[in-house]
Short mmCIF file of C-alpha atoms in Angstrom, two decimals:
data_model
loop_
_atom_site.label_atom_id
_atom_site.label_comp_id
_atom_site.label_asym_id
_atom_site.label_seq_id
_atom_site.Cartn_x
_atom_site.Cartn_y
_atom_site.Cartn_z
CA ILE A 1 -37.59 -24.17 4.12
CA GLU A 2 -35.01 -21.59 4.87
CA LYS A 3 -33.06 -24.12 6.79
CA GLY A 4 -33.23 -26.93 4.18
CA SER A 5 -35.27 -28.12 1.38
CA SER A 6 -36.16 -31.47 2.83
CA GLN A 7 -39.70 -30.21 3.69
CA VAL A 8 -40.73 -28.70 0.55
CA SER A 9 -42.78 -31.70 -0.53
CA LEU A 10 -45.26 -30.96 2.36
CA PHE A 11 -46.52 -27.97 0.64
CA LYS A 12 -47.05 -29.63 -2.83
CA ASP A 13 -50.68 -30.33 -2.74
CA CYS A 14 -51.68 -27.70 -0.06
CA PHE A 15 -53.68 -24.63 -0.85
CA ILE A 16 -51.41 -22.25 0.80
CA PHE A 17 -51.40 -19.34 -1.61
CA LYS A 18 -53.92 -16.62 -1.73
CA LEU A 19 -54.76 -15.42 -5.33
CA ARG A 20 -55.79 -12.00 -6.59
CA SER A 21 -59.34 -13.36 -6.95
CA GLY A 22 -59.49 -14.04 -3.26
CA ARG A 23 -59.52 -17.89 -3.72
CA TRP A 24 -56.71 -20.04 -2.52
CA ALA A 25 -54.44 -22.34 -4.68
CA LYS A 26 -51.75 -24.94 -4.66
CA PRO A 27 -48.15 -23.84 -5.47
CA SER A 28 -48.47 -25.36 -9.03
CA GLN A 29 -51.58 -23.26 -9.81
CA VAL A 30 -49.87 -19.85 -8.97
CA TYR A 31 -47.30 -17.68 -10.92
CA LEU A 32 -44.89 -15.00 -9.80
CA ASP A 33 -44.66 -11.69 -11.35
CA SER A 34 -44.31 -8.03 -10.37
CA PRO A 35 -44.37 -6.69 -7.74
CA PHE A 36 -43.04 -9.77 -6.12
CA TYR A 37 -40.58 -11.08 -8.67
CA ASP A 38 -40.28 -9.69 -12.21
CA THR A 39 -40.78 -12.50 -14.45
CA GLY A 40 -43.22 -11.00 -17.15
CA LEU A 41 -45.50 -14.16 -17.03
CA ALA A 42 -48.64 -12.09 -16.51
CA ALA A 43 -48.24 -11.36 -20.29
CA TYR A 44 -48.77 -15.11 -21.00
CA PHE A 45 -51.06 -16.23 -18.32
CA GLU A 46 -53.51 -13.21 -18.55
CA ALA A 47 -53.63 -13.62 -22.40
CA LEU A 48 -54.80 -17.26 -21.96
CA GLY A 49 -57.85 -15.99 -20.19
CA ASP A 50 -60.32 -18.72 -19.24
CA LYS A 51 -57.91 -21.39 -20.46
CA SER A 52 -55.21 -20.50 -17.87
CA GLN A 53 -54.61 -22.86 -15.10
CA CYS A 54 -52.38 -20.71 -13.23
CA TRP A 55 -53.07 -17.36 -11.49
CA ALA A 56 -51.32 -14.34 -9.92
CA LEU A 57 -50.41 -14.12 -6.23
CA SER A 58 -52.56 -11.74 -4.18
CA GLN A 59 -51.45 -8.29 -3.51
CA ASP A 60 -52.26 -8.75 0.07
CA TYR A 61 -48.86 -10.15 0.61
CA LEU A 62 -47.44 -6.72 0.08
CA ALA A 63 -48.71 -5.70 3.50
CA CYS A 64 -48.11 -8.99 5.48
CA GLY A 65 -44.92 -7.95 7.12
CA ILE A 66 -42.66 -10.26 5.10
CA SER A 67 -40.34 -8.91 2.31
CA ASN A 68 -41.08 -9.61 -1.27
CA GLU A 69 -37.71 -11.29 -1.57
CA LYS A 70 -38.67 -13.77 1.16
CA ILE A 71 -42.02 -14.43 -0.25
CA SER A 72 -40.65 -15.10 -3.78
CA ASP A 73 -37.93 -17.32 -2.47
CA PHE A 74 -40.22 -19.41 -0.52
CA ALA A 75 -42.78 -19.52 -3.51
CA LYS A 76 -40.06 -20.66 -5.93
CA LYS A 77 -38.84 -23.39 -3.60
CA VAL A 78 -42.33 -24.96 -3.10
CA GLY A 79 -43.23 -24.98 -6.81
CA VAL A 80 -44.85 -21.65 -7.76
CA ILE A 81 -44.36 -21.06 -11.41
CA TYR A 82 -41.65 -18.32 -12.21
CA GLN A 83 -40.55 -19.20 -15.83
CA LEU A 84 -42.68 -19.70 -18.94
CA PRO A 85 -43.52 -23.50 -18.77
CA ILE A 86 -42.13 -25.77 -21.46
CA SER A 87 -44.25 -28.75 -22.13
CA GLU A 88 -42.91 -32.07 -23.43
CA VAL A 89 -45.39 -33.55 -25.91
CA TYR A 90 -45.75 -36.29 -28.50
CA CYS A 91 -44.38 -35.72 -31.99
CA PHE A 92 -47.73 -36.38 -33.80
CA GLN A 93 -48.39 -32.68 -34.27
CA ASN A 94 -44.75 -31.86 -35.30
CA PRO A 95 -44.88 -30.44 -39.06
CA GLU A 96 -41.82 -32.90 -39.63
CA TRP A 97 -43.89 -35.93 -38.62
CA SER A 98 -43.74 -37.69 -41.80
CA GLN A 99 -39.94 -37.52 -41.79
CA LEU A 100 -39.72 -38.29 -38.13
CA SER A 101 -41.92 -41.40 -38.42
CA SER A 102 -40.21 -42.70 -41.83
CA ASP A 103 -38.12 -45.23 -40.04
CA PRO A 104 -38.98 -48.68 -41.36
CA GLY A 105 -38.35 -50.19 -38.09
CA GLY A 106 -41.00 -52.69 -36.67
CA LYS A 107 -43.60 -52.00 -34.08
CA GLY A 108 -42.80 -51.90 -30.39
CA ASN A 109 -42.41 -49.28 -27.63
CA SER A 110 -42.27 -46.00 -29.43
CA SER A 111 -40.35 -43.10 -27.94
CA HIS A 112 -41.33 -39.44 -28.38
CA VAL A 113 -39.32 -36.18 -27.45
CA ASP A 114 -40.87 -32.95 -28.55
CA TYR A 115 -41.49 -29.52 -26.95
CA THR A 116 -43.82 -26.72 -27.03
CA ILE A 117 -45.47 -23.98 -25.00
CA LEU A 118 -49.21 -24.89 -24.75
CA GLY A 119 -51.41 -22.11 -26.44
CA LEU A 120 -48.39 -19.88 -27.09
CA ASP A 121 -48.74 -20.49 -30.91
CA LYS A 122 -52.46 -18.91 -30.90
CA LEU A 123 -51.41 -16.09 -28.66
CA LEU A 124 -48.59 -15.07 -30.97
CA GLU A 125 -50.90 -14.66 -33.93
CA THR A 126 -51.88 -11.37 -32.28
CA PRO A 127 -48.71 -10.53 -30.22
CA THR A 128 -48.07 -7.99 -27.71
CA PHE A 129 -44.80 -6.24 -26.99
CA GLU A 130 -44.79 -7.83 -23.40
CA LEU A 131 -45.58 -11.27 -24.76
CA SER A 132 -42.79 -11.14 -27.32
CA ARG A 133 -40.35 -9.98 -24.80
CA LEU A 134 -41.32 -12.77 -22.42
CA VAL A 135 -40.90 -15.46 -25.24
CA TRP A 136 -37.38 -13.71 -26.30
CA GLN A 137 -36.11 -13.87 -22.80
CA THR A 138 -37.40 -17.43 -22.21
CA MET A 139 -35.73 -18.62 -25.43
CA ASN A 140 -32.41 -16.92 -24.48
CA SER A 141 -32.42 -18.86 -21.34
CA LEU A 142 -33.31 -22.44 -22.77
CA GLY A 143 -31.00 -25.23 -23.49
CA VAL A 144 -30.59 -26.46 -27.01
CA LYS A 145 -32.49 -29.67 -26.14
CA TYR A 146 -35.79 -27.74 -26.57
CA LEU A 147 -35.16 -26.98 -30.08
CA GLN A 148 -35.11 -30.56 -31.33
CA ALA A 149 -37.74 -33.32 -31.65
CA SER A 150 -36.81 -36.90 -31.62
CA TYR A 151 -38.78 -40.11 -32.46
CA LYS A 152 -38.17 -43.79 -32.89
CA LYS A 153 -40.75 -46.50 -33.84
CA SER A 154 -39.28 -49.31 -31.51
CA ASP A 155 -36.83 -50.25 -29.05
CA LYS A 156 -34.74 -51.77 -31.77
CA GLY A 157 -34.91 -48.62 -34.12
CA GLY A 158 -32.90 -45.59 -34.04
CA PHE A 159 -34.06 -42.08 -33.30
CA ARG A 160 -34.96 -39.53 -36.04
CA HIS A 161 -34.56 -35.94 -35.37
CA GLY A 162 -36.14 -32.71 -36.43
CA HIS A 163 -36.95 -29.27 -35.16
CA SER A 164 -39.40 -29.12 -32.17
CA GLN A 165 -42.96 -27.70 -32.38
CA LEU A 166 -41.65 -24.82 -30.47
CA VAL A 167 -39.22 -23.95 -33.14
CA HIS A 168 -41.65 -24.40 -35.97
CA PHE A 169 -44.17 -21.97 -34.68
CA LEU A 170 -41.80 -19.47 -33.56
CA ARG A 171 -40.32 -19.61 -37.13
CA LYS A 172 -43.59 -19.14 -38.99
CA LEU A 173 -45.41 -16.53 -36.90
CA ALA A 174 -44.82 -12.59 -37.08
CA TRP A 175 -44.09 -12.02 -33.32
CA VAL A 176 -40.64 -10.29 -33.40
CA PRO A 177 -41.17 -6.54 -32.80
CA GLN A 178 -39.11 -4.04 -34.79
CA LYS A 179 -38.53 -0.31 -33.85
CA SER A 180 -41.14 0.47 -36.56
CA ASP A 181 -43.64 -0.80 -34.12
CA LYS A 182 -44.37 -3.76 -36.60
CA PHE A 183 -44.20 -7.44 -35.79
CA VAL A 184 -42.37 -9.62 -38.15
CA GLN A 185 -41.42 -13.23 -38.86
CA PRO A 186 -37.95 -13.90 -37.44
CA CYS A 187 -36.52 -14.32 -41.03
CA ASP A 188 -37.58 -10.88 -41.94
CA ALA A 189 -36.25 -9.11 -38.63
CA PHE A 190 -33.24 -6.98 -38.39
CA ARG A 191 -30.97 -7.16 -35.37
CA ASP A 192 -30.44 -3.39 -35.27
CA GLN A 193 -34.28 -2.77 -35.32
CA LEU A 194 -34.82 -4.77 -32.17
CA PRO A 195 -36.19 -2.66 -29.45
CA ASN A 196 -34.75 -2.43 -25.80
CA GLY A 197 -35.40 -5.61 -23.85
CA PHE A 198 -34.35 -7.95 -26.71
CA SER A 199 -30.70 -8.76 -26.00
CA PHE A 200 -29.03 -10.38 -28.95
CA ASP A 201 -26.26 -12.89 -28.94
CA GLU A 202 -25.37 -14.11 -32.41
CA GLY A 203 -24.22 -17.37 -31.07
CA GLN A 204 -27.47 -18.46 -29.66
CA LYS A 205 -28.64 -21.72 -31.45
CA TRP A 206 -32.26 -20.79 -31.24
CA LEU A 207 -31.80 -17.80 -33.26
CA GLU A 208 -30.33 -20.09 -36.06
CA ALA A 209 -32.98 -22.60 -35.54
CA ILE A 210 -35.95 -19.88 -36.21
CA GLU A 211 -33.95 -18.50 -39.19
CA PHE A 212 -33.63 -15.11 -37.55
CA GLY A 213 -32.70 -12.45 -40.13
CA THR A 214 -32.08 -14.81 -43.06
CA THR A 215 -34.31 -13.12 -45.56
CA ALA A 216 -33.66 -9.66 -44.27
CA LYS A 217 -29.85 -10.42 -44.77
CA LYS A 218 -30.51 -11.69 -48.34
CA ARG A 219 -32.53 -8.47 -49.06
CA SER A 220 -29.86 -6.31 -47.66
CA GLU A 221 -27.17 -7.84 -49.71
CA GLU A 222 -29.27 -7.62 -52.81
CA TYR A 223 -30.10 -3.94 -52.04
CA VAL A 224 -26.34 -3.09 -51.70
CA VAL A 225 -25.97 -4.59 -55.29
CA GLN A 226 -28.85 -2.67 -56.65
CA ASN A 227 -27.56 0.56 -55.05
CA GLN A 228 -24.17 0.09 -56.61
CA GLN A 229 -25.94 -0.49 -59.99
CA ALA A 230 -28.11 2.61 -59.58
CA GLN A 231 -25.14 4.77 -58.78
CA ARG A 232 -23.29 3.70 -61.89
CA MET A 233 -26.33 5.00 -63.64
CA ASN A 234 -25.91 8.37 -61.88
CA PHE A 235 -28.84 7.82 -59.55
CA ASP A 236 -28.34 8.52 -55.76
CA SER A 237 -29.84 5.18 -54.86
CA ALA A 238 -31.77 2.08 -55.95
CA ASP A 239 -35.04 3.75 -54.49
CA GLU A 240 -34.58 6.69 -56.59
CA ALA A 241 -33.98 4.53 -59.81
CA GLU A 242 -37.12 2.52 -58.97
CA LYS A 243 -39.08 5.72 -58.69
CA MET A 244 -37.88 6.86 -62.07
CA ALA A 245 -38.78 3.48 -63.55
CA GLN A 246 -42.33 3.99 -62.18
CA VAL A 247 -42.63 7.46 -63.74
CA CYS A 248 -41.40 6.21 -67.10
CA ASN A 249 -43.71 3.29 -67.01
CA LEU A 250 -46.61 5.82 -66.34
CA TYR A 251 -45.55 7.94 -69.41
CA ARG A 252 -45.56 4.99 -71.71
CA GLN A 253 -49.07 3.95 -70.37
CA LEU A 254 -50.39 7.59 -71.01
CA GLY A 255 -48.63 7.61 -74.40
CA LYS A 256 -50.62 4.48 -75.38
#
């Protein structure tokens, strides 16, 4: 394999990797993570539990006399998983299916292009920091094609486009961590509240697709206006004005 990749296919269906459980597996049934190659994939595959079809490499390889770098390089070349797997799926489950399938074209060979990460939507209903970071880093590395779903009814028809299933569930779930130790929906997240390990590039298309910071930005702009109005009335801030309004309301209720 080091001399050339022409022999890689020899190992595709062979049970050549030992797992932590002691069993043996084909390359496609194994994932890499620390201490061999830091991918963060354990956060995903371990969270899947019994539904996982991929398992960690045995720690026995640490004492086999071959460097971690060589083991990882060989494993990646023969098909071991080292990135969060993106699945191409049919569009039927896409929230925009009614729009995607609305082309009046006749029946024929339909064509689907949609993307998701199997099981991830359920896992992110109760996210962990490690899993969220894995998703963030994965999305930063993906091409824009994974953000879009496309469908056409027949060979003669044209494609209709929408957001991919991956975009839809990342948009709606509260999985983005903030320094307050809370997880929020992307629209409610603040860039300056992202913890370490969540690199931010404003030009990333996926951030725009999941509506990162849109609600937070509106709230921030509204708060600035409210602060200015409160200061004109000799309050230090909008929060102080709000507290005073609550006190006044309480006195009115007591007076009644």
